[in-house]
C-alpha cells in the first residue's frame, strides 16, 4: 500500500514546483523546503504569514497593537516570506493559516490548483506603481526593454498590460523584446530584487507594491511613472485569505481575526505616520523614510491622469466589492502570463465572487466600528469599476 504521507509530500512538491513556475524561478528552494516540512499546527492558534510590503500592514499593525484576541492568533511575530510563490506555498501546505495574497493569485489557487482558499475581505486598495529608471521619460521608451513584475497572476501584471496596450506597446514573455516591434519583455522578480536590478540596468522598470517604489525614489535609482490606482481606481491588490475548513470549523475565530484586521485598518487610517513607525520596528526591513513616504504620499499630480482618484494614496478598507471580482476575472482573460490559463475558460465572472469570497465576517466587523463611515464606503456597499489606462 502506498504511504499516504509520501503521496501528500509528493503532491505538495509538485504543487510547489508548479507555483514556482507560475511565479518565476525565485522561491523554488523555499517552496520545496516548505512542501516537505512538518505542517502540523500543534498550538491551535492561527499563524500569520506575510511579504515585507505595505500590503501586509493591517496584519502587522494588528499584531503590533495587540489587537488579536489571546488564544486565537499565535502571539509570535508573523512569519516573513520573500516571494509570493513561497508565501502561497506555505499557506497551501498549512505552514501558515492566514495570509495577505494577491487577489488574482487567490483565483489561481482555488480554480487552477484546487486549493480550498477563501477570501474574507480586502487587505488594502491601491499602494502600487510603475517605477522606471531615470532615463525613461515616456512609456514608449520601454519598447525593447525588460520590465519586472512580482507574479504573473497579480494586479500589477494586469494593470501594467492594460497600460502598455493603451499606449501601443505589446507585452511579451519568453522572447526578446524588440524596440522596432514595440514589444516589452516581462519577467517575474521578487520585490526585494527589483531595486538592485533597476540600479544595475538589468531591467528598465518594475511594477510592485510599496514601499519599493518609494524606496527607489528615496535612493535615487528610479522614478514613479504612474500609480496603478491611476489606471484602476481603488483596485484591490491583496486580499485576506484563510482555508475554507477553518471557516466551517471555527467561525468564531474567523470573526475575531476579521474584527482585529478591520480595527487595524481603522487605526492605520487614523495615524499613518504612527503606523509607519510601527511597521519599521521589526516588521518591514525598508527604512522608515520610505515606509512613511509610501503611507503618506503628498499630492502628486505630475504624470497623474486622474488626480481626483487620489491614486498615490494606499487605502486600507476591508469590504470586497463583487463588481471588482467580476471585472478582475474578465481582465485576467486578457492578460499574458507564462503559465496555464485553461482554468479561466471555466470561470463565469458573474459567479466567482459568491464562491471565492465570504464577506459575512467583514460585514459584521463593519458594524463593530463606525460602519461604512469608518472607511468612506457607500452605504449600499456597491460600486462601479473605473478603469482608464490612457
Short mmCIF file of N, CA and C in Angstrom, two decimals, residues 12-72:
data_model
loop_
_atom_site.label_atom_id
_atom_site.label_comp_id
_atom_site.label_asym_id
_atom_site.label_seq_id
_atom_site.Cartn_x
_atom_site.Cartn_y
_atom_site.Cartn_z
N UNK A 12 2.60 17.81 -2.75
CA UNK A 12 2.97 19.17 -2.37
C UNK A 12 4.19 19.65 -3.12
N UNK A 13 5.16 18.75 -3.35
CA UNK A 13 6.34 19.15 -4.11
C UNK A 13 5.95 19.53 -5.53
N UNK A 14 5.05 18.73 -6.15
CA UNK A 14 4.59 19.08 -7.49
C UNK A 14 3.88 20.43 -7.47
N UNK A 15 3.06 20.64 -6.43
CA UNK A 15 2.38 21.93 -6.31
C UNK A 15 3.36 23.06 -6.11
N UNK A 16 4.40 22.80 -5.32
CA UNK A 16 5.42 23.82 -5.08
C UNK A 16 6.12 24.21 -6.36
N UNK A 17 6.51 23.19 -7.14
CA UNK A 17 7.21 23.48 -8.39
C UNK A 17 6.28 24.17 -9.37
N UNK A 18 4.98 23.80 -9.33
CA UNK A 18 4.02 24.46 -10.20
C UNK A 18 3.87 25.92 -9.85
N UNK A 19 3.81 26.22 -8.57
CA UNK A 19 3.72 27.62 -8.14
C UNK A 19 4.99 28.36 -8.50
N UNK A 20 6.12 27.72 -8.34
CA UNK A 20 7.38 28.38 -8.69
C UNK A 20 7.41 28.71 -10.17
N UNK A 21 6.94 27.77 -11.00
CA UNK A 21 6.91 28.04 -12.43
C UNK A 21 5.97 29.18 -12.75
N UNK A 22 4.85 29.24 -12.03
CA UNK A 22 3.89 30.31 -12.27
C UNK A 22 4.42 31.64 -11.78
N UNK A 23 5.29 31.61 -10.79
CA UNK A 23 5.77 32.87 -10.24
C UNK A 23 7.18 33.20 -10.59
N UNK A 24 7.86 32.35 -11.34
CA UNK A 24 9.24 32.62 -11.71
C UNK A 24 10.18 31.70 -10.97
N UNK A 25 11.46 31.80 -11.25
CA UNK A 25 12.46 30.91 -10.66
C UNK A 25 12.59 31.15 -9.17
N UNK A 26 12.45 32.41 -8.74
CA UNK A 26 12.64 32.74 -7.32
C UNK A 26 11.68 31.94 -6.46
N UNK A 27 12.19 31.34 -5.43
CA UNK A 27 11.34 30.67 -4.48
C UNK A 27 11.31 29.16 -4.61
N UNK A 28 11.97 28.57 -5.61
CA UNK A 28 11.90 27.12 -5.78
C UNK A 28 12.44 26.39 -4.56
N UNK A 29 13.58 26.83 -4.04
CA UNK A 29 14.17 26.19 -2.87
C UNK A 29 13.24 26.34 -1.67
N UNK A 30 12.72 27.58 -1.47
CA UNK A 30 11.80 27.81 -0.35
C UNK A 30 10.56 26.93 -0.49
N UNK A 31 10.04 26.81 -1.70
CA UNK A 31 8.82 26.03 -1.90
C UNK A 31 9.05 24.56 -1.61
N UNK A 32 10.15 24.02 -2.09
CA UNK A 32 10.42 22.61 -1.85
C UNK A 32 10.64 22.34 -0.37
N UNK A 33 11.36 23.25 0.30
CA UNK A 33 11.57 23.09 1.75
C UNK A 33 10.23 23.14 2.47
N UNK A 34 9.36 24.07 2.09
CA UNK A 34 8.06 24.21 2.72
C UNK A 34 7.22 22.96 2.48
N UNK A 35 7.25 22.45 1.26
CA UNK A 35 6.41 21.32 0.90
C UNK A 35 6.78 20.05 1.64
N UNK A 36 8.05 19.91 2.00
CA UNK A 36 8.50 18.68 2.65
C UNK A 36 8.56 18.79 4.17
N UNK A 37 8.27 19.96 4.71
CA UNK A 37 8.37 20.15 6.15
C UNK A 37 7.10 19.69 6.88
N UNK A 38 7.23 19.51 8.16
CA UNK A 38 6.10 19.15 9.01
C UNK A 38 5.16 20.34 9.09
N UNK A 39 3.91 20.14 8.67
CA UNK A 39 2.96 21.25 8.57
C UNK A 39 1.95 21.26 9.71
N UNK A 40 2.10 20.39 10.66
CA UNK A 40 1.11 20.28 11.72
C UNK A 40 1.10 21.52 12.61
N UNK A 41 -0.08 22.08 12.81
CA UNK A 41 -0.25 23.19 13.74
C UNK A 41 -0.57 22.61 15.11
N UNK A 42 0.42 22.61 15.99
CA UNK A 42 0.24 21.96 17.29
C UNK A 42 -0.26 22.93 18.36
N UNK A 43 -0.35 24.21 18.03
CA UNK A 43 -0.77 25.19 19.03
C UNK A 43 -2.26 25.44 19.02
N UNK A 44 -2.90 25.19 17.88
CA UNK A 44 -4.32 25.50 17.77
C UNK A 44 -4.57 26.98 17.53
N UNK A 45 -3.51 27.79 17.51
CA UNK A 45 -3.65 29.22 17.24
C UNK A 45 -3.24 29.53 15.81
N UNK A 46 -3.89 30.50 15.23
CA UNK A 46 -3.66 30.82 13.82
C UNK A 46 -2.29 31.46 13.61
N UNK A 47 -1.59 31.00 12.60
CA UNK A 47 -0.27 31.51 12.27
C UNK A 47 -0.37 32.39 11.03
N UNK A 48 0.29 33.54 11.08
CA UNK A 48 0.18 34.54 10.02
C UNK A 48 1.47 34.58 9.21
N UNK A 49 1.33 34.64 7.88
CA UNK A 49 2.47 34.81 7.00
C UNK A 49 2.31 36.08 6.19
N UNK A 50 3.43 36.70 5.83
CA UNK A 50 3.34 37.96 5.09
C UNK A 50 4.58 38.21 4.25
N UNK A 51 4.43 39.09 3.27
CA UNK A 51 5.54 39.63 2.50
C UNK A 51 5.88 41.00 3.08
N UNK A 52 7.16 41.40 3.09
CA UNK A 52 7.53 42.69 3.70
C UNK A 52 7.22 43.88 2.80
N UNK A 53 5.92 44.15 2.64
CA UNK A 53 5.43 45.28 1.86
C UNK A 53 4.28 45.92 2.63
N UNK A 54 3.92 47.13 2.22
CA UNK A 54 2.86 47.84 2.95
C UNK A 54 1.50 47.15 2.80
N UNK A 55 1.36 46.25 1.83
CA UNK A 55 0.14 45.47 1.71
C UNK A 55 -0.17 44.71 3.00
N UNK A 56 0.87 44.31 3.70
CA UNK A 56 0.71 43.49 4.90
C UNK A 56 0.37 44.30 6.14
N UNK A 57 0.33 45.61 6.01
CA UNK A 57 0.19 46.49 7.18
C UNK A 57 -0.94 46.12 8.14
N UNK A 58 -2.17 45.84 7.67
CA UNK A 58 -3.23 45.52 8.63
C UNK A 58 -2.91 44.31 9.51
N UNK A 59 -2.35 43.25 8.91
CA UNK A 59 -1.99 42.07 9.70
C UNK A 59 -0.90 42.38 10.70
N UNK A 60 0.05 43.21 10.29
CA UNK A 60 1.19 43.53 11.15
C UNK A 60 0.83 44.52 12.25
N UNK A 61 0.06 45.53 11.91
CA UNK A 61 -0.37 46.51 12.91
C UNK A 61 -1.29 45.85 13.94
N UNK A 62 -2.12 44.92 13.49
CA UNK A 62 -2.96 44.19 14.44
C UNK A 62 -2.11 43.43 15.44
N UNK A 63 -1.00 42.87 14.97
CA UNK A 63 -0.09 42.17 15.88
C UNK A 63 0.65 43.16 16.78
N UNK A 64 1.20 44.20 16.18
CA UNK A 64 1.97 45.18 16.95
C UNK A 64 1.14 45.92 17.98
N UNK A 65 -0.15 46.06 17.73
CA UNK A 65 -1.04 46.78 18.66
C UNK A 65 -1.82 45.84 19.56
N UNK A 66 -1.48 44.55 19.52
CA UNK A 66 -2.14 43.53 20.36
C UNK A 66 -3.65 43.52 20.17
N UNK A 67 -4.07 43.63 18.91
CA UNK A 67 -5.50 43.61 18.61
C UNK A 67 -6.06 42.20 18.48
N UNK A 68 -5.19 41.22 18.23
CA UNK A 68 -5.67 39.85 18.12
C UNK A 68 -6.02 39.31 19.50
N UNK A 69 -7.20 38.71 19.67
CA UNK A 69 -7.56 38.14 20.97
C UNK A 69 -6.62 37.03 21.38
N UNK A 70 -6.29 36.98 22.63
CA UNK A 70 -5.40 35.94 23.15
C UNK A 70 -6.00 34.56 22.86
N UNK A 71 -5.16 33.66 22.40
CA UNK A 71 -5.60 32.30 22.15
C UNK A 71 -6.16 32.06 20.76
N UNK A 72 -6.40 33.13 20.00
CA UNK A 72 -6.94 32.97 18.65
C UNK A 72 -5.83 32.98 17.61
#
